Tab-separated table of C-alpha atoms and ligand atoms in Angstrom:
chain	number	residue	atom	x	y	z
A	1	MET	CA	-0.146	-0.096	0.023
A	2	THR	CA	1.269	2.740	-1.256
A	3	GLN	CA	1.896	5.411	1.811
A	4	PRO	CA	-0.611	8.728	1.786
A	5	THR	CA	0.841	11.750	1.391
A	6	MET	CA	0.255	15.658	2.443
A	7	ARG	CA	1.510	19.290	1.300
A	8	ALA	CA	3.487	20.660	3.316
A	9	VAL	CA	6.365	24.037	3.858
A	10	SER	CA	9.349	22.922	4.001
A	11	GLN	CA	12.948	24.326	3.824
A	12	GLN	CA	16.357	22.737	2.081
A	13	LYS	CA	18.264	25.710	3.210
A	14	LEU	CA	18.713	28.151	5.749
A	15	GLY	CA	17.962	31.790	4.162
A	16	GLY	CA	15.343	34.020	3.518
A	17	PRO	CA	11.583	34.068	2.916
A	18	GLU	CA	13.000	32.820	-0.584
A	19	VAL	CA	13.635	29.667	1.002
A	20	LEU	CA	10.538	27.856	2.000
A	21	GLU	CA	8.708	25.996	-0.996
A	22	GLN	CA	5.711	23.108	-0.930
A	23	VAL	CA	6.951	20.110	-0.837
A	24	GLU	CA	4.880	16.532	-0.570
A	25	LEU	CA	5.398	14.824	2.451
A	26	PRO	CA	4.408	11.166	4.033
A	27	ARG	CA	1.444	12.192	6.170
A	28	PRO	CA	2.434	11.340	9.866
A	29	SER	CA	-0.153	9.089	11.623
A	30	PRO	CA	-0.866	8.559	15.209
A	31	GLY	CA	0.642	6.302	17.739
A	32	PRO	CA	-0.765	5.318	21.042
A	33	ALA	CA	-2.223	8.412	23.266
A	34	GLU	CA	-1.728	10.681	20.004
A	35	MET	CA	-3.716	12.527	17.340
A	36	LEU	CA	-3.646	12.852	13.895
A	37	VAL	CA	-4.910	17.262	13.008
A	38	ARG	CA	-5.785	18.517	9.801
A	39	VAL	CA	-3.923	21.732	9.833
A	40	GLU	CA	-6.547	24.448	8.497
A	41	ALA	CA	-4.689	27.422	9.865
A	42	THR	CA	-1.362	28.368	11.447
A	43	SER	CA	0.490	32.100	11.787
A	44	VAL	CA	3.540	33.662	11.475
A	45	ASN	CA	5.316	33.638	14.418
A	46	PRO	CA	9.193	35.832	14.738
A	47	THR	CA	10.130	32.579	15.670
A	48	ASP	CA	9.263	30.649	12.133
A	49	PHE	CA	11.160	33.299	10.636
A	50	LYS	CA	14.143	33.636	13.379
A	51	HIS	CA	14.310	29.659	12.317
A	52	ARG	CA	13.804	29.910	8.823
A	53	ALA	CA	16.751	32.469	8.330
A	54	ASN	CA	19.238	30.986	11.223
A	55	GLY	CA	18.272	27.388	12.351
A	56	GLY	CA	18.520	27.359	15.935
A	57	PHE	CA	16.268	24.597	17.471
A	58	LEU	CA	15.335	23.022	14.633
A	59	GLY	CA	18.948	22.328	13.714
A	60	ARG	CA	19.952	22.072	10.042
A	61	PRO	CA	17.114	21.576	7.006
A	62	PRO	CA	14.798	20.501	5.325
A	63	PHE	CA	12.431	20.608	7.583
A	64	THR	CA	8.931	22.149	8.267
A	65	LEU	CA	7.959	25.412	10.147
A	66	GLY	CA	4.793	26.168	12.789
A	67	TRP	CA	3.525	26.121	15.992
A	68	ASP	CA	-0.003	27.129	15.983
A	69	VAL	CA	-2.506	24.943	14.745
A	70	ALA	CA	-5.790	25.657	14.360
A	71	GLY	CA	-7.902	22.267	12.719
A	72	VAL	CA	-9.534	19.239	12.948
A	73	VAL	CA	-9.171	15.970	14.278
A	74	GLU	CA	-8.378	13.433	11.745
A	75	GLU	CA	-8.610	10.307	13.576
A	76	VAL	CA	-7.311	9.340	17.270
A	77	GLY	CA	-4.717	6.707	18.420
A	78	LEU	CA	-4.966	4.299	21.384
A	79	GLY	CA	-6.571	6.023	24.577
A	80	VAL	CA	-7.291	9.290	23.270
A	81	ALA	CA	-11.000	9.742	25.411
A	82	LEU	CA	-10.513	13.609	25.253
A	83	PHE	CA	-11.147	14.799	21.025
A	84	GLN	CA	-12.815	12.472	18.552
A	85	PRO	CA	-12.366	12.429	15.110
A	86	GLY	CA	-15.054	16.106	14.075
A	87	ASP	CA	-13.977	17.449	16.476
A	88	PRO	CA	-12.596	21.348	15.943
A	89	VAL	CA	-9.698	22.218	17.401
A	90	LEU	CA	-6.426	24.679	18.460
A	91	GLY	CA	-3.576	24.792	19.887
A	92	MET	CA	0.442	24.595	19.773
A	93	LEU	CA	2.881	22.157	18.854
A	94	PRO	CA	6.456	21.744	21.310
A	95	TYR	CA	8.249	24.440	21.547
A	96	PRO	CA	10.944	24.924	20.323
A	97	GLY	CA	12.232	21.591	19.293
A	98	ARG	CA	8.926	20.156	17.287
A	99	ALA	CA	8.188	22.436	14.431
A	100	GLY	CA	5.436	21.685	11.177
A	101	ALA	CA	2.241	22.824	11.654
A	102	TYR	CA	3.083	24.394	8.418
A	103	ALA	CA	2.118	21.258	7.177
A	104	GLU	CA	-1.738	19.812	5.947
A	105	TYR	CA	-1.209	17.285	8.762
A	106	VAL	CA	0.525	16.791	12.368
A	107	VAL	CA	0.468	13.956	15.319
A	108	SER	CA	-0.295	16.021	18.949
A	109	ALA	CA	-0.348	14.395	22.514
A	110	PRO	CA	-3.938	15.569	22.866
A	111	ARG	CA	-3.683	17.876	25.924
A	112	ARG	CA	-1.800	20.359	24.007
A	113	PHE	CA	-4.734	21.332	22.489
A	114	VAL	CA	-8.312	22.765	23.310
A	115	ARG	CA	-11.752	21.906	21.488
A	116	ARG	CA	-11.802	25.810	19.276
A	117	PRO	CA	-15.353	27.109	19.999
A	118	ALA	CA	-17.313	28.671	17.642
A	119	GLU	CA	-16.940	32.164	18.227
A	120	ILE	CA	-13.224	31.937	17.154
A	121	ASP	CA	-13.036	31.387	13.735
A	122	VAL	CA	-10.401	29.045	11.740
A	123	PRO	CA	-7.531	31.884	10.969
A	124	HIS	CA	-8.139	33.803	14.181
A	125	ALA	CA	-7.993	30.061	15.672
A	126	GLY	CA	-4.797	29.638	13.820
A	127	ALA	CA	-3.127	32.924	15.287
A	128	LEU	CA	-4.384	32.628	18.889
A	129	PRO	CA	-2.201	29.628	20.669
A	130	LEU	CA	1.427	30.569	21.346
A	131	VAL	CA	0.708	34.411	21.282
A	132	SER	CA	-2.057	33.825	24.104
A	133	LEU	CA	0.137	31.282	26.287
A	134	THR	CA	3.446	32.925	26.085
A	135	ALA	CA	1.492	35.838	27.132
A	136	TRP	CA	-0.764	34.013	29.833
A	137	GLN	CA	2.600	32.233	30.886
A	138	ALA	CA	4.449	35.559	31.001
A	139	LEU	CA	2.064	37.447	33.057
A	140	VAL	CA	-0.391	34.844	35.173
A	141	ASP	CA	2.045	32.023	35.793
A	142	ILE	CA	5.536	33.788	36.600
A	143	GLY	CA	3.791	37.264	37.672
A	144	ASN	CA	0.986	36.565	39.387
A	145	VAL	CA	-0.660	39.590	38.218
A	146	SER	CA	-3.648	40.084	40.332
A	147	GLU	CA	-5.971	43.247	41.381
A	148	GLY	CA	-4.490	47.070	40.896
A	149	ASP	CA	-0.788	45.991	39.557
A	150	ARG	CA	0.398	48.321	37.205
A	151	VAL	CA	1.992	46.589	33.775
A	152	LEU	CA	4.811	47.218	31.434
A	153	VAL	CA	4.056	46.085	27.959
A	154	HIS	CA	6.688	46.351	25.537
A	155	ALA	CA	5.906	45.826	21.246
A	156	ALA	CA	2.064	45.997	23.262
A	157	ALA	CA	0.884	46.483	19.596
A	158	GLY	CA	2.751	43.203	18.171
A	159	GLY	CA	1.676	39.752	18.853
A	160	VAL	CA	2.394	38.588	22.634
A	161	GLY	CA	1.804	42.341	23.333
A	162	HIS	CA	-1.640	42.396	22.118
A	163	MET	CA	-2.638	39.776	24.177
A	164	ALA	CA	-0.989	40.741	27.032
A	165	VAL	CA	-2.395	43.593	27.349
A	166	GLN	CA	-5.811	42.634	27.046
A	167	ILE	CA	-5.075	39.033	29.763
A	168	ALA	CA	-3.156	41.974	31.981
A	169	LYS	CA	-6.690	43.711	31.828
A	170	ALA	CA	-8.748	40.867	32.383
A	171	LYS	CA	-7.076	40.564	35.540
A	172	GLY	CA	-7.517	43.670	37.090
A	173	ALA	CA	-4.282	45.141	36.125
A	174	TYR	CA	-3.290	49.092	34.895
A	175	VAL	CA	-1.484	48.259	31.610
A	176	ILE	CA	1.286	51.061	30.025
A	177	GLY	CA	2.225	49.920	27.116
A	178	THR	CA	5.520	50.879	24.622
A	179	ALA	CA	4.269	51.184	21.277
A	180	SER	CA	5.137	54.425	18.033
A	181	ALA	CA	2.378	56.338	17.856
A	182	ALA	CA	0.637	55.142	14.445
A	183	LYS	CA	-0.931	52.469	16.851
A	184	HIS	CA	-1.356	53.545	20.321
A	185	ASP	CA	-5.433	53.967	19.132
A	186	PHE	CA	-4.943	50.478	18.292
A	187	VAL	CA	-3.390	49.408	21.888
A	188	ARG	CA	-6.498	51.514	24.000
A	189	SER	CA	-9.181	49.770	22.133
A	190	LEU	CA	-7.551	46.580	23.548
A	191	GLY	CA	-7.627	48.279	27.092
A	192	ALA	CA	-4.368	49.787	28.144
A	193	ASP	CA	-4.641	52.658	30.186
A	194	GLU	CA	-1.533	54.773	29.325
A	195	MET	CA	0.770	54.268	25.854
A	196	ILE	CA	4.213	55.552	25.609
A	197	ASP	CA	5.281	56.278	21.764
A	198	TYR	CA	9.078	54.396	22.271
A	199	THR	CA	10.300	56.396	18.805
A	200	SER	CA	9.658	60.166	20.686
A	201	GLU	CA	10.145	59.704	24.141
A	202	ASP	CA	12.040	57.816	27.447
A	203	PHE	CA	10.060	54.645	28.132
A	204	THR	CA	12.337	54.582	31.212
A	205	GLU	CA	11.153	57.908	32.380
A	206	LYS	CA	7.559	57.860	31.766
A	207	ALA	CA	6.723	54.164	33.312
A	208	THR	CA	7.169	54.171	37.126
A	209	ASP	CA	6.157	51.916	40.178
A	210	ILE	CA	5.583	48.554	37.712
A	211	ASP	CA	4.715	45.275	38.947
A	212	ILE	CA	5.148	43.302	35.900
A	213	VAL	CA	7.130	44.514	33.247
A	214	LEU	CA	6.861	41.753	30.085
A	215	ASP	CA	9.921	42.217	27.971
A	216	THR	CA	9.581	41.511	24.717
A	217	ILE	CA	12.682	43.190	23.114
A	218	GLY	CA	15.807	42.356	24.875
A	219	GLY	CA	19.275	43.988	25.034
A	220	GLU	CA	19.292	46.917	26.983
A	221	HIS	CA	15.750	46.681	27.307
A	222	GLY	CA	15.510	44.303	30.148
A	223	PRO	CA	17.671	46.060	32.575
A	224	ARG	CA	16.548	49.527	31.828
A	225	SER	CA	13.281	48.562	32.268
A	226	VAL	CA	14.203	47.698	35.854
A	227	SER	CA	14.919	50.932	36.767
A	228	THR	CA	10.760	51.154	35.999
A	229	MET	CA	9.910	48.203	38.855
A	230	ARG	CA	8.957	48.593	42.200
A	231	PRO	CA	10.606	46.107	45.105
A	232	GLY	CA	9.117	42.546	45.072
A	233	GLY	CA	7.860	42.860	41.063
A	234	THR	CA	8.579	40.649	38.404
A	235	ILE	CA	10.431	40.944	34.849
A	236	VAL	CA	9.514	38.341	32.617
A	237	THR	CA	12.305	38.843	28.892
A	238	LEU	CA	10.759	36.960	26.212
A	239	VAL	CA	13.954	36.690	23.916
A	240	VAL	CA	16.258	34.324	25.966
A	241	SER	CA	18.598	34.541	23.173
A	242	ASP	CA	19.982	38.185	23.749
A	243	VAL	CA	19.681	38.502	27.701
A	244	HIS	CA	21.848	41.083	28.280
A	245	PRO	CA	24.434	40.532	30.991
A	246	ASP	CA	23.160	43.326	33.589
A	247	PHE	CA	19.773	41.852	33.475
A	248	VAL	CA	20.111	40.150	36.803
A	249	PRO	CA	22.532	41.510	38.730
A	250	ARG	CA	20.269	44.621	38.128
A	251	ALA	CA	17.158	43.008	39.382
A	252	ARG	CA	18.753	41.495	42.110
A	253	GLU	CA	19.628	44.665	43.021
A	254	ARG	CA	16.208	46.455	42.781
A	255	GLY	CA	14.429	43.105	44.084
A	256	VAL	CA	12.623	42.061	41.566
A	257	ARG	CA	12.865	38.803	40.204
A	258	PRO	CA	13.866	38.274	36.682
A	259	ALA	CA	12.858	35.781	34.499
A	260	ALA	CA	13.793	34.210	31.042
A	261	MET	CA	10.850	32.213	29.812
A	262	LEU	CA	9.977	30.482	26.982
A	263	VAL	CA	6.549	29.387	26.072
A	264	GLU	CA	5.317	25.738	26.408
A	265	PRO	CA	2.034	23.954	25.391
A	266	ASP	CA	-0.046	24.724	27.608
A	267	HIS	CA	-4.277	22.867	27.979
A	268	ALA	CA	-5.619	24.788	30.980
A	269	ALA	CA	-4.143	27.854	30.183
A	270	LEU	CA	-5.689	27.416	27.116
A	271	ARG	CA	-8.797	26.317	28.147
A	272	SER	CA	-8.804	29.574	30.594
A	273	ILE	CA	-7.230	31.532	27.022
A	274	THR	CA	-10.901	30.611	25.131
A	275	GLU	CA	-12.841	31.027	28.102
A	276	LEU	CA	-11.757	35.216	27.922
A	277	TYR	CA	-12.163	35.173	24.410
A	278	THR	CA	-16.066	33.445	24.041
A	279	ALA	CA	-16.504	36.114	27.307
A	280	GLY	CA	-15.547	38.626	24.948
A	281	ARG	CA	-13.046	39.875	26.703
A	282	LEU	CA	-10.089	38.943	24.409
A	283	ARG	CA	-9.688	39.358	20.980
A	284	VAL	CA	-6.801	38.141	18.405
A	285	GLU	CA	-5.913	41.602	15.416
A	286	LEU	CA	-5.516	39.899	12.175
A	287	ALA	CA	-3.290	42.154	10.263
A	288	ASP	CA	-4.117	40.161	7.666
A	289	VAL	CA	-4.637	36.523	5.737
A	290	TYR	CA	-2.323	34.648	4.081
A	291	PRO	CA	-3.100	31.312	1.818
A	292	MET	CA	-0.080	29.194	2.542
A	293	SER	CA	0.496	29.222	-1.800
A	294	ARG	CA	1.848	32.924	-0.286
A	295	VAL	CA	3.942	32.218	2.585
A	296	GLN	CA	7.231	34.164	1.517
A	297	GLN	CA	5.139	36.934	1.443
A	298	ALA	CA	3.515	36.516	4.922
A	299	HIS	CA	7.137	35.974	6.233
A	300	ALA	CA	8.637	38.915	4.161
A	301	VAL	CA	6.241	41.080	5.779
A	302	ALA	CA	6.089	39.420	9.112
A	303	GLU	CA	9.783	39.956	9.355
A	304	ARG	CA	9.525	44.056	8.470
A	305	GLY	CA	8.653	43.826	12.545
A	306	ARG	CA	5.782	46.705	11.946
A	307	THR	CA	2.548	44.242	12.350
A	308	ALA	CA	-0.311	44.996	15.007
A	309	GLY	CA	-1.802	41.761	15.685
A	310	LYS	CA	-1.037	38.951	13.813
A	311	ILE	CA	-0.556	37.163	10.397
A	312	ALA	CA	-2.512	33.954	9.870
A	313	LEU	CA	-1.764	31.398	7.287
A	314	THR	CA	-4.516	28.935	5.923
A	315	TRP	CA	-4.396	25.770	3.877
A	316	ASP	CA	-6.965	26.753	-0.249
B	401	NAP	N1	10.376	33.052	24.221
B	401	NAP	C1	9.105	32.896	24.053
B	401	NAP	O1	8.905	31.792	24.178
B	401	NAP	C2	8.323	34.194	22.884
B	401	NAP	C3	6.903	33.617	22.464
B	401	NAP	C4	6.478	34.556	21.415
B	401	NAP	C5	7.539	35.499	21.368
B	401	NAP	N2	8.575	35.701	21.384
B	401	NAP	C6	9.947	36.793	20.770
B	401	NAP	O2	8.880	37.929	21.893
B	401	NAP	C7	9.265	38.491	20.872
B	401	NAP	C8	7.780	39.520	19.969
B	401	NAP	O3	7.123	38.868	19.065
B	401	NAP	P1	5.796	39.150	18.361
B	401	NAP	O4	4.717	38.096	18.424
B	401	NAP	O5	4.604	40.415	19.544
B	401	NAP	O6	6.257	40.378	17.443
B	401	NAP	P2	5.829	41.130	16.396
B	401	NAP	O7	4.385	41.026	15.821
B	401	NAP	O8	6.621	40.655	15.211
B	401	NAP	O9	6.020	42.095	16.681
B	401	NAP	C9	5.451	43.352	15.734
B	401	NAP	C10	5.403	45.146	16.719
B	401	NAP	O10	6.593	44.821	17.268
B	401	NAP	C11	7.131	46.303	17.543
B	401	NAP	N3	7.789	47.498	18.401
B	401	NAP	C12	9.131	46.686	17.231
B	401	NAP	N4	10.093	47.059	17.682
B	401	NAP	C13	9.661	47.747	18.850
B	401	NAP	C14	10.422	48.213	19.975
B	401	NAP	N5	11.996	48.769	20.390
B	401	NAP	N6	9.427	49.005	21.649
B	401	NAP	C15	7.994	48.819	21.225
B	401	NAP	N7	7.895	48.081	20.400
B	401	NAP	C16	8.153	47.596	19.301
B	401	NAP	C17	5.692	46.727	16.409
B	401	NAP	O11	5.066	48.038	16.948
B	401	NAP	P3	5.769	49.202	15.917
B	401	NAP	O12	5.361	49.161	14.057
B	401	NAP	O13	5.052	50.146	16.677
B	401	NAP	O14	7.258	49.779	16.180
B	401	NAP	C18	5.294	46.168	16.434
B	401	NAP	O15	3.506	46.711	16.744
B	401	NAP	C19	9.996	38.428	19.027
B	401	NAP	O16	11.656	38.457	19.347
B	401	NAP	C20	9.853	36.878	19.829
B	401	NAP	O17	10.467	36.243	18.949
B	401	NAP	C21	9.066	34.718	22.242
């Protein structure tokens, strides 16, 4: 019997968006405690274009990028009781080592997924998991964000930032965001209380008494952000490859907790996130939706770093 195949995006070498090509690959099949998901949508995260260019945790090509998944359960392996074939789901593949969502099918452990509520359409669901989990894990799990906390979100208009603003607001925090002025109305519409135009203002002068910082920029933003904080707070940097040598000493000196985190798939957090979504307290802004046949263009646009919200990819 010939093995079924699927369309996937792969790359033979590291490089710019032009290295991404559509190929036919063997379709995976689920083992015990695994399920096969037909991918309907995914998204572009910065980690996709960084891995496309430098291999990173994925090593040498060929490989298939993509961690976000929205799709339908196609088949379940022995012992899977959480889902059944036909269920609409959203979730993420293990980060950082196991990408592969830029393909028509993925195999996964069920608890990396939740049921996709009808209120979240397929492209929005494909853009939601990685950025919302990142913001949730940074602010809720690590930062323990609480009513009245003052939260500083860098790049508040970006994929992670726009999730973080809404999650912090849902937890009762006071939110200060950084973005260029043209994006301030957008971030305020998500609930931000104050905005700083990082292109013309020094955030270290405008942000004060901060309890939690979400550092999406890395480098010297880490130690500089510490100077805005109250003792007892937490600063979480997401750019683990660019942690400034002064980050930890400066944080300790000020009496704040420094953390550098990588996002993980998380069923319980995804349930909380989809509940917030269906309650109308969280939404994904889609800057654009590209068919997978235009994945090169989607990467080129995302890589400019000016996206408000997310760029989704769908199989056509
Ligand atoms: N550790 C992890 O697990 C993890 C998870 C997710 C993301 N990340 C990392 O976190 C970073 C952000 O990810 P993302 O998905 O949010 O990226 P993104 O959506 O591509 O971010 C784009 C946004 O960044 C803003 N921006 C750029 N430079 C800025 C600056 N100096 N100050 C304030 N805003 C700035 C842009 O706004 P303007 O146009 O106004 O400049 C734009 O809205 C990336 O480095 C990503 O790799 C890490």
